[in-house]
Amino acid sequence: MDYESWTKDELIAKLRSLDVKCNEHVKRPPPSGSVSPGSTPLADPAPPSDPAPSSDPASPAPPRKRKGRMVDFDFSRFPQRKVAFKFSYLGWPYHGLARQGNSLTSEEKHQIELTYPTVEGALFKALAHCKLITSETTCDYSRCGRTDRGVSGFGQVVAMYVRSTGKFITEEEARVIVDAGQEHLIIRDAQNGGRPVLLPSNEHELTYINMLNKSLPPEIRIHAWSPVAPSFSARFSCKSRFYRYFFPQSGLDIQAMQEAAKRYEGAHDFRNFCRLDPAKQIKNFERIVQSAQITRVSGQVKFVGDGQSEEGVWWQLELRGTAFLWHQVRCMMAVLFAVGQRLETPDVVDHMMDIQMTNGKPEYEMASDLPLVLADCAFDEKDVKWIRVRSPGRDSTNMVVLDRIVSKTWGELNTQAVIASALLQTVRDTQAPMLCERGSMDINYSSWSECRKQLLEADTQTVRVILGGGAIKQAKKYTPIMLRNRAEPVELRNQAWLERKTANKRARTDE
């Protein structure tokens, strides 16, 4: 370029232009992978434009873009509100509802949860993943009913403080809202440091149901949520709990079981129908059973049809009460099974509830956990108003998704049941040698179903006690419940536990 012909002003302008370009080049970060020794880039460089595809198959693939570092979630920016969740779960994959080791560290809890998964463990994991709670110990958590390992729930309820889309407002703004008669839109509690919070409408609140169901396993489903008062407790605010226990007819005397079940109704001492934990030092075993009836399943569960055999005819114990003791329903059901097999009379229920006659629980095995379901938990309408969809009448997404997931689960389990039924039928149709008279050399073959029937009729020495869920206990002799060995009275067992605790504490102090 002929700079000799340029004027002074043109040369100065050119120099200034080159100076600007030079400064931009120095400030531009080097491309990835070419950082000079001893230097540290402050930020990732802007991604280069996608290169043209190479025709060489051996050429390396372009490097993957790096994701930005996750920023810690700042819970202090968001108010919290107390809500209740109604949810269902299939209990057999879990070791009960309640998470174990409430006094353990987070790492210990994590290890225990891996070995013994619980429904609450999965629920807390989903709550944390959705950034709805800061921790399980600071959210004022409460549960309605604690179910055992294997027991399912259709209407379990828990309550806690969760993150909300509401906003913190000033005291002046709060006064204006109160003066306008809208004080119900404001909450003020210790969880938010006493600061006034303006609540959103239900349509503009977080989509709790959708958020949690995306993070939960398919066997656990959130059905509804409800705003609740700060004083609400899922356990102590509950007015009644409703249980259902499913069982096939299988030769049981249903009428006798119905008569025995009616004797559970009312206020009774159920100390002989529960598992005693002396560590809890329970002294009052009186509970109120509001209703106890045995009904046909097919009339209430449309997806279960009556079979041609007794194994295909299903019944259920429907039990409603204010509260229940540990393993109470399963112990009550075990006695009903004994009555249904005519091993006991319905009077055994009255005898076991008479603590003067039976001061000490007789030894007997409780019924299986598998067929038991916590079907519902009832609350006052003024305390809980369940919200199932975001916009009633306009949005049914939550119910559509819920139905699809539960239908898929039912389809999978029903298919497994049909396959197991077909396998059992194959075994029963197998040709097997029939029993023959002593000394006879003739062997006749028939279906194993006929042979099995003959064997059961011929075996008069074995008693098969039904425990539900396909479980059967075999014994050479059945001893009536009232004639069996009994545990020590509750008062003595509680006192013995206290004495051991005091002795252990004294021994640790002496060390």
PDB file of C-alpha atoms in Angstrom, residues 221-450:
ATOM      1  CA  ARG A 221     -48.126 -41.007  43.124  1.00  0.00           C
ATOM      2  CA  ILE A 222     -49.210 -37.622  44.481  1.00  0.00           C
ATOM      3  CA  HIS A 223     -52.988 -37.259  44.063  1.00  0.00           C
ATOM      4  CA  ALA A 224     -53.739 -33.856  45.580  1.00  0.00           C
ATOM      5  CA  TRP A 225     -52.460 -31.023  47.747  1.00  0.00           C
ATOM      6  CA  SER A 226     -54.119 -28.557  50.082  1.00  0.00           C
ATOM      7  CA  PRO A 227     -53.110 -25.364  51.892  1.00  0.00           C
ATOM      8  CA  VAL A 228     -53.281 -25.945  55.662  1.00  0.00           C
ATOM      9  CA  ALA A 229     -52.876 -23.834  58.787  1.00  0.00           C
ATOM     10  CA  PRO A 230     -49.486 -23.623  60.538  1.00  0.00           C
ATOM     11  CA  SER A 231     -50.946 -25.609  63.458  1.00  0.00           C
ATOM     12  CA  PHE A 232     -52.124 -28.463  61.199  1.00  0.00           C
ATOM     13  CA  SER A 233     -50.731 -31.936  61.909  1.00  0.00           C
ATOM     14  CA  ALA A 234     -51.351 -34.813  59.515  1.00  0.00           C
ATOM     15  CA  ARG A 235     -51.367 -37.147  62.523  1.00  0.00           C
ATOM     16  CA  PHE A 236     -53.292 -35.288  65.217  1.00  0.00           C
ATOM     17  CA  SER A 237     -55.691 -33.395  62.934  1.00  0.00           C
ATOM     18  CA  CYS A 238     -56.922 -36.652  61.366  1.00  0.00           C
ATOM     19  CA  LYS A 239     -60.464 -37.601  62.388  1.00  0.00           C
ATOM     20  CA  SER A 240     -60.473 -41.205  61.159  1.00  0.00           C
ATOM     21  CA  ARG A 241     -58.405 -43.742  59.246  1.00  0.00           C
ATOM     22  CA  PHE A 242     -59.876 -46.285  56.847  1.00  0.00           C
ATOM     23  CA  TYR A 243     -58.175 -49.640  56.162  1.00  0.00           C
ATOM     24  CA  ARG A 244     -59.002 -52.405  53.694  1.00  0.00           C
ATOM     25  CA  TYR A 245     -57.703 -55.987  53.826  1.00  0.00           C
ATOM     26  CA  PHE A 246     -58.240 -58.148  50.708  1.00  0.00           C
ATOM     27  CA  PHE A 247     -58.556 -61.951  50.722  1.00  0.00           C
ATOM     28  CA  PRO A 248     -60.050 -64.730  48.528  1.00  0.00           C
ATOM     29  CA  GLN A 249     -62.933 -66.834  49.794  1.00  0.00           C
ATOM     30  CA  SER A 250     -60.955 -70.115  49.626  1.00  0.00           C
ATOM     31  CA  GLY A 251     -63.317 -72.176  51.801  1.00  0.00           C
ATOM     32  CA  LEU A 252     -63.697 -69.527  54.519  1.00  0.00           C
ATOM     33  CA  ASP A 253     -66.947 -69.155  56.448  1.00  0.00           C
ATOM     34  CA  ILE A 254     -67.681 -65.562  55.479  1.00  0.00           C
ATOM     35  CA  GLN A 255     -70.805 -65.320  57.622  1.00  0.00           C
ATOM     36  CA  ALA A 256     -68.878 -66.297  60.762  1.00  0.00           C
ATOM     37  CA  MET A 257     -66.150 -63.780  59.901  1.00  0.00           C
ATOM     38  CA  GLN A 258     -68.769 -61.040  59.450  1.00  0.00           C
ATOM     39  CA  GLU A 259     -70.240 -61.839  62.860  1.00  0.00           C
ATOM     40  CA  ALA A 260     -66.809 -61.723  64.493  1.00  0.00           C
ATOM     41  CA  ALA A 261     -65.869 -58.475  62.737  1.00  0.00           C
ATOM     42  CA  LYS A 262     -68.946 -56.716  64.120  1.00  0.00           C
ATOM     43  CA  ARG A 263     -67.677 -57.414  67.646  1.00  0.00           C
ATOM     44  CA  TYR A 264     -64.691 -55.144  66.994  1.00  0.00           C
ATOM     45  CA  GLU A 265     -66.956 -52.099  66.702  1.00  0.00           C
ATOM     46  CA  GLY A 266     -67.025 -49.603  69.561  1.00  0.00           C
ATOM     47  CA  ALA A 267     -64.473 -48.576  72.183  1.00  0.00           C
ATOM     48  CA  HIS A 268     -62.407 -51.563  73.365  1.00  0.00           C
ATOM     49  CA  ASP A 269     -59.048 -52.392  74.880  1.00  0.00           C
ATOM     50  CA  PHE A 270     -57.013 -53.870  72.005  1.00  0.00           C
ATOM     51  CA  ARG A 271     -53.826 -54.748  73.908  1.00  0.00           C
ATOM     52  CA  ASN A 272     -54.200 -58.383  72.812  1.00  0.00           C
ATOM     53  CA  PHE A 273     -54.583 -57.325  69.173  1.00  0.00           C
ATOM     54  CA  CYS A 274     -51.298 -55.468  68.706  1.00  0.00           C
ATOM     55  CA  ARG A 275     -47.541 -55.721  68.967  1.00  0.00           C
ATOM     56  CA  LEU A 276     -46.261 -54.162  72.167  1.00  0.00           C
ATOM     57  CA  ASP A 277     -43.204 -51.910  72.121  1.00  0.00           C
ATOM     58  CA  PRO A 278     -42.181 -51.322  75.784  1.00  0.00           C
ATOM     59  CA  ALA A 279     -39.869 -48.485  74.687  1.00  0.00           C
ATOM     60  CA  LYS A 280     -42.970 -46.395  73.933  1.00  0.00           C
ATOM     61  CA  GLN A 281     -44.395 -47.031  77.421  1.00  0.00           C
ATOM     62  CA  ILE A 282     -47.989 -47.101  76.148  1.00  0.00           C
ATOM     63  CA  LYS A 283     -50.488 -47.382  78.984  1.00  0.00           C
ATOM     64  CA  ASN A 284     -53.776 -46.715  77.190  1.00  0.00           C
ATOM     65  CA  PHE A 285     -54.751 -49.404  74.668  1.00  0.00           C
ATOM     66  CA  GLU A 286     -58.357 -48.340  74.222  1.00  0.00           C
ATOM     67  CA  ARG A 287     -59.201 -47.502  70.621  1.00  0.00           C
ATOM     68  CA  ILE A 288     -62.499 -46.691  68.898  1.00  0.00           C
ATOM     69  CA  VAL A 289     -63.497 -48.776  65.864  1.00  0.00           C
ATOM     70  CA  GLN A 290     -66.256 -46.862  64.103  1.00  0.00           C
ATOM     71  CA  SER A 291     -67.137 -49.642  61.659  1.00  0.00           C
ATOM     72  CA  ALA A 292     -65.901 -53.124  60.794  1.00  0.00           C
ATOM     73  CA  GLN A 293     -67.533 -55.063  57.984  1.00  0.00           C
ATOM     74  CA  ILE A 294     -66.619 -57.729  55.452  1.00  0.00           C
ATOM     75  CA  THR A 295     -67.901 -57.036  51.935  1.00  0.00           C
ATOM     76  CA  ARG A 296     -67.583 -58.522  48.452  1.00  0.00           C
ATOM     77  CA  VAL A 297     -64.761 -56.918  46.463  1.00  0.00           C
ATOM     78  CA  SER A 298     -66.329 -57.197  43.010  1.00  0.00           C
ATOM     79  CA  GLY A 299     -68.974 -54.625  43.836  1.00  0.00           C
ATOM     80  CA  GLN A 300     -66.394 -51.945  44.666  1.00  0.00           C
ATOM     81  CA  VAL A 301     -63.349 -52.835  42.548  1.00  0.00           C
ATOM     82  CA  LYS A 302     -64.572 -53.081  38.957  1.00  0.00           C
ATOM     83  CA  PHE A 303     -61.291 -54.433  37.647  1.00  0.00           C
ATOM     84  CA  VAL A 304     -61.611 -57.617  39.716  1.00  0.00           C
ATOM     85  CA  GLY A 305     -64.130 -60.135  38.391  1.00  0.00           C
ATOM     86  CA  ASP A 306     -65.632 -63.132  40.106  1.00  0.00           C
ATOM     87  CA  GLY A 307     -63.917 -66.358  39.112  1.00  0.00           C
ATOM     88  CA  GLN A 308     -65.527 -69.749  38.716  1.00  0.00           C
ATOM     89  CA  SER A 309     -63.570 -71.083  41.710  1.00  0.00           C
ATOM     90  CA  GLU A 310     -63.508 -69.816  45.289  1.00  0.00           C
ATOM     91  CA  GLU A 311     -59.973 -68.534  44.724  1.00  0.00           C
ATOM     92  CA  GLY A 312     -61.432 -66.063  42.220  1.00  0.00           C
ATOM     93  CA  VAL A 313     -64.063 -64.678  44.625  1.00  0.00           C
ATOM     94  CA  TRP A 314     -62.541 -61.857  46.668  1.00  0.00           C
ATOM     95  CA  TRP A 315     -63.665 -60.238  49.894  1.00  0.00           C
ATOM     96  CA  GLN A 316     -62.346 -57.391  52.021  1.00  0.00           C
ATOM     97  CA  LEU A 317     -62.388 -56.261  55.621  1.00  0.00           C
ATOM     98  CA  GLU A 318     -63.347 -52.573  55.698  1.00  0.00           C
ATOM     99  CA  LEU A 319     -62.195 -51.045  58.962  1.00  0.00           C
ATOM    100  CA  ARG A 320     -62.640 -47.448  60.063  1.00  0.00           C
ATOM    101  CA  GLY A 321     -61.412 -46.014  63.354  1.00  0.00           C
ATOM    102  CA  THR A 322     -59.980 -42.925  64.974  1.00  0.00           C
ATOM    103  CA  ALA A 323     -56.534 -44.461  65.534  1.00  0.00           C
ATOM    104  CA  PHE A 324     -54.873 -47.872  65.588  1.00  0.00           C
ATOM    105  CA  LEU A 325     -52.109 -49.571  67.539  1.00  0.00           C
ATOM    106  CA  TRP A 326     -48.965 -51.087  66.029  1.00  0.00           C
ATOM    107  CA  HIS A 327     -49.932 -54.114  63.868  1.00  0.00           C
ATOM    108  CA  GLN A 328     -53.495 -53.929  65.212  1.00  0.00           C
ATOM    109  CA  VAL A 329     -55.273 -54.484  61.884  1.00  0.00           C
ATOM    110  CA  ARG A 330     -53.115 -57.499  60.989  1.00  0.00           C
ATOM    111  CA  CYS A 331     -53.712 -59.079  64.415  1.00  0.00           C
ATOM    112  CA  MET A 332     -57.456 -58.502  64.107  1.00  0.00           C
ATOM    113  CA  MET A 333     -57.404 -60.082  60.656  1.00  0.00           C
ATOM    114  CA  ALA A 334     -55.460 -63.137  61.890  1.00  0.00           C
ATOM    115  CA  VAL A 335     -58.235 -63.873  64.412  1.00  0.00           C
ATOM    116  CA  LEU A 336     -60.877 -63.418  61.708  1.00  0.00           C
ATOM    117  CA  PHE A 337     -59.076 -65.955  59.503  1.00  0.00           C
ATOM    118  CA  ALA A 338     -59.127 -68.471  62.384  1.00  0.00           C
ATOM    119  CA  VAL A 339     -62.875 -67.874  62.778  1.00  0.00           C
ATOM    120  CA  GLY A 340     -63.401 -68.230  59.017  1.00  0.00           C
ATOM    121  CA  GLN A 341     -61.631 -71.623  59.058  1.00  0.00           C
ATOM    122  CA  ARG A 342     -63.866 -72.688  61.970  1.00  0.00           C
ATOM    123  CA  LEU A 343     -60.789 -73.107  64.154  1.00  0.00           C
ATOM    124  CA  GLU A 344     -62.269 -70.504  66.508  1.00  0.00           C
ATOM    125  CA  THR A 345     -65.762 -69.219  67.228  1.00  0.00           C
ATOM    126  CA  PRO A 346     -66.699 -65.521  67.018  1.00  0.00           C
ATOM    127  CA  ASP A 347     -66.727 -65.455  70.836  1.00  0.00           C
ATOM    128  CA  VAL A 348     -62.915 -65.482  70.835  1.00  0.00           C
ATOM    129  CA  VAL A 349     -62.987 -61.754  69.933  1.00  0.00           C
ATOM    130  CA  ASP A 350     -64.928 -60.920  73.122  1.00  0.00           C
ATOM    131  CA  HIS A 351     -62.655 -63.104  75.248  1.00  0.00           C
ATOM    132  CA  MET A 352     -59.484 -61.466  73.925  1.00  0.00           C
ATOM    133  CA  MET A 353     -60.871 -57.949  74.508  1.00  0.00           C
ATOM    134  CA  ASP A 354     -61.701 -58.870  78.136  1.00  0.00           C
ATOM    135  CA  ILE A 355     -58.385 -57.959  79.798  1.00  0.00           C
ATOM    136  CA  GLN A 356     -59.560 -59.489  83.105  1.00  0.00           C
ATOM    137  CA  MET A 357     -60.022 -62.853  81.403  1.00  0.00           C
ATOM    138  CA  THR A 358     -56.996 -62.466  79.087  1.00  0.00           C
ATOM    139  CA  ASN A 359     -54.415 -60.378  80.964  1.00  0.00           C
ATOM    140  CA  GLY A 360     -51.504 -61.150  78.653  1.00  0.00           C
ATOM    141  CA  LYS A 361     -51.457 -61.518  74.888  1.00  0.00           C
ATOM    142  CA  PRO A 362     -51.781 -65.154  73.683  1.00  0.00           C
ATOM    143  CA  GLU A 363     -49.145 -66.337  71.234  1.00  0.00           C
ATOM    144  CA  TYR A 364     -50.417 -66.255  67.646  1.00  0.00           C
ATOM    145  CA  GLU A 365     -49.069 -65.173  64.272  1.00  0.00           C
ATOM    146  CA  MET A 366     -50.475 -62.023  62.724  1.00  0.00           C
ATOM    147  CA  ALA A 367     -51.835 -61.898  59.159  1.00  0.00           C
ATOM    148  CA  SER A 368     -49.715 -61.066  56.100  1.00  0.00           C
ATOM    149  CA  ASP A 369     -48.840 -57.445  55.322  1.00  0.00           C
ATOM    150  CA  LEU A 370     -49.330 -57.745  51.545  1.00  0.00           C
ATOM    151  CA  PRO A 371     -53.171 -57.464  51.310  1.00  0.00           C
ATOM    152  CA  LEU A 372     -53.414 -54.511  53.749  1.00  0.00           C
ATOM    153  CA  VAL A 373     -54.073 -50.983  52.448  1.00  0.00           C
ATOM    154  CA  LEU A 374     -54.461 -47.651  54.219  1.00  0.00           C
ATOM    155  CA  ALA A 375     -57.343 -46.599  51.975  1.00  0.00           C
ATOM    156  CA  ASP A 376     -58.094 -43.102  53.265  1.00  0.00           C
ATOM    157  CA  CYS A 377     -57.505 -40.513  55.983  1.00  0.00           C
ATOM    158  CA  ALA A 378     -60.383 -38.181  56.874  1.00  0.00           C
ATOM    159  CA  PHE A 379     -60.092 -34.554  58.007  1.00  0.00           C
ATOM    160  CA  ASP A 380     -62.506 -31.712  58.724  1.00  0.00           C
ATOM    161  CA  GLU A 381     -63.456 -29.861  55.550  1.00  0.00           C
ATOM    162  CA  LYS A 382     -62.487 -26.568  57.168  1.00  0.00           C
ATOM    163  CA  ASP A 383     -58.933 -27.877  57.670  1.00  0.00           C
ATOM    164  CA  VAL A 384     -58.278 -29.470  54.272  1.00  0.00           C
ATOM    165  CA  LYS A 385     -59.558 -28.613  50.794  1.00  0.00           C
ATOM    166  CA  TRP A 386     -57.924 -30.928  48.277  1.00  0.00           C
ATOM    167  CA  ILE A 387     -56.709 -29.492  44.969  1.00  0.00           C
ATOM    168  CA  ARG A 388     -56.292 -32.114  42.246  1.00  0.00           C
ATOM    169  CA  VAL A 389     -55.931 -29.981  39.098  1.00  0.00           C
ATOM    170  CA  ARG A 390     -54.370 -26.568  38.469  1.00  0.00           C
ATOM    171  CA  SER A 391     -57.475 -24.950  36.963  1.00  0.00           C
ATOM    172  CA  PRO A 392     -60.748 -26.777  37.763  1.00  0.00           C
ATOM    173  CA  GLY A 393     -62.902 -27.147  34.662  1.00  0.00           C
ATOM    174  CA  ARG A 394     -60.119 -26.064  32.314  1.00  0.00           C
ATOM    175  CA  ASP A 395     -57.089 -28.214  33.087  1.00  0.00           C
ATOM    176  CA  SER A 396     -57.182 -31.952  33.860  1.00  0.00           C
ATOM    177  CA  THR A 397     -53.550 -32.748  33.060  1.00  0.00           C
ATOM    178  CA  ASN A 398     -52.728 -34.055  36.534  1.00  0.00           C
ATOM    179  CA  MET A 399     -55.622 -36.538  36.503  1.00  0.00           C
ATOM    180  CA  VAL A 400     -54.847 -37.664  32.936  1.00  0.00           C
ATOM    181  CA  VAL A 401     -51.214 -38.389  33.814  1.00  0.00           C
ATOM    182  CA  LEU A 402     -52.189 -40.050  37.114  1.00  0.00           C
ATOM    183  CA  ASP A 403     -54.650 -42.345  35.343  1.00  0.00           C
ATOM    184  CA  ARG A 404     -52.098 -43.235  32.659  1.00  0.00           C
ATOM    185  CA  ILE A 405     -49.356 -44.173  35.149  1.00  0.00           C
ATOM    186  CA  VAL A 406     -51.658 -46.164  37.458  1.00  0.00           C
ATOM    187  CA  SER A 407     -53.239 -47.930  34.451  1.00  0.00           C
ATOM    188  CA  LYS A 408     -49.778 -48.921  33.243  1.00  0.00           C
ATOM    189  CA  THR A 409     -48.897 -50.290  36.694  1.00  0.00           C
ATOM    190  CA  TRP A 410     -52.167 -52.198  36.862  1.00  0.00           C
ATOM    191  CA  GLY A 411     -51.607 -53.610  33.380  1.00  0.00           C
ATOM    192  CA  GLU A 412     -48.125 -54.865  34.260  1.00  0.00           C
ATOM    193  CA  LEU A 413     -49.192 -56.460  37.555  1.00  0.00           C
ATOM    194  CA  ASN A 414     -52.365 -57.911  36.052  1.00  0.00           C
ATOM    195  CA  THR A 415     -50.314 -59.472  33.267  1.00  0.00           C
ATOM    196  CA  GLN A 416     -48.030 -61.042  35.855  1.00  0.00           C
ATOM    197  CA  ALA A 417     -51.065 -62.380  37.727  1.00  0.00           C
ATOM    198  CA  VAL A 418     -52.493 -63.926  34.538  1.00  0.00           C
ATOM    199  CA  ILE A 419     -49.157 -65.537  33.703  1.00  0.00           C
ATOM    200  CA  ALA A 420     -48.849 -66.935  37.241  1.00  0.00           C
ATOM    201  CA  SER A 421     -52.441 -68.205  36.981  1.00  0.00           C
ATOM    202  CA  ALA A 422     -51.652 -69.906  33.685  1.00  0.00           C
ATOM    203  CA  LEU A 423     -48.571 -71.520  35.226  1.00  0.00           C
ATOM    204  CA  LEU A 424     -50.598 -72.776  38.191  1.00  0.00           C
ATOM    205  CA  GLN A 425     -53.236 -74.157  35.817  1.00  0.00           C
ATOM    206  CA  THR A 426     -50.495 -75.937  33.851  1.00  0.00           C
ATOM    207  CA  VAL A 427     -49.262 -77.574  37.050  1.00  0.00           C
ATOM    208  CA  ARG A 428     -52.788 -78.575  38.108  1.00  0.00           C
ATOM    209  CA  ASP A 429     -53.509 -80.086  34.655  1.00  0.00           C
ATOM    210  CA  THR A 430     -50.339 -82.210  34.700  1.00  0.00           C
ATOM    211  CA  GLN A 431     -51.052 -85.946  34.625  1.00  0.00           C
ATOM    212  CA  ALA A 432     -49.938 -87.628  37.868  1.00  0.00           C
ATOM    213  CA  PRO A 433     -50.430 -91.063  39.447  1.00  0.00           C
ATOM    214  CA  MET A 434     -53.521 -91.322  41.639  1.00  0.00           C
ATOM    215  CA  LEU A 435     -53.423 -92.759  45.145  1.00  0.00           C
ATOM    216  CA  CYS A 436     -54.106 -96.512  45.040  1.00  0.00           C
ATOM    217  CA  GLU A 437     -55.317 -98.924  47.687  1.00  0.00           C
ATOM    218  CA  ARG A 438     -52.730-100.640  49.858  1.00  0.00           C
ATOM    219  CA  GLY A 439     -51.511-103.844  48.169  1.00  0.00           C
ATOM    220  CA  SER A 440     -52.863-102.919  44.760  1.00  0.00           C
ATOM    221  CA  MET A 441     -50.463-102.913  41.786  1.00  0.00           C
ATOM    222  CA  ASP A 442     -52.769-100.849  39.574  1.00  0.00           C
ATOM    223  CA  ILE A 443     -51.678 -97.246  38.917  1.00  0.00           C
ATOM    224  CA  ASN A 444     -54.147 -94.819  37.450  1.00  0.00           C
ATOM    225  CA  TYR A 445     -53.198 -91.400  36.111  1.00  0.00           C
ATOM    226  CA  SER A 446     -55.273 -88.270  36.470  1.00  0.00           C
ATOM    227  CA  SER A 447     -54.731 -84.527  36.653  1.00  0.00           C
ATOM    228  CA  TRP A 448     -52.631 -83.275  39.545  1.00  0.00           C
ATOM    229  CA  SER A 449     -55.674 -81.237  40.599  1.00  0.00           C
ATOM    230  CA  GLU A 450     -57.552 -84.461  41.382  1.00  0.00           C
TER     231      GLU A 450
END
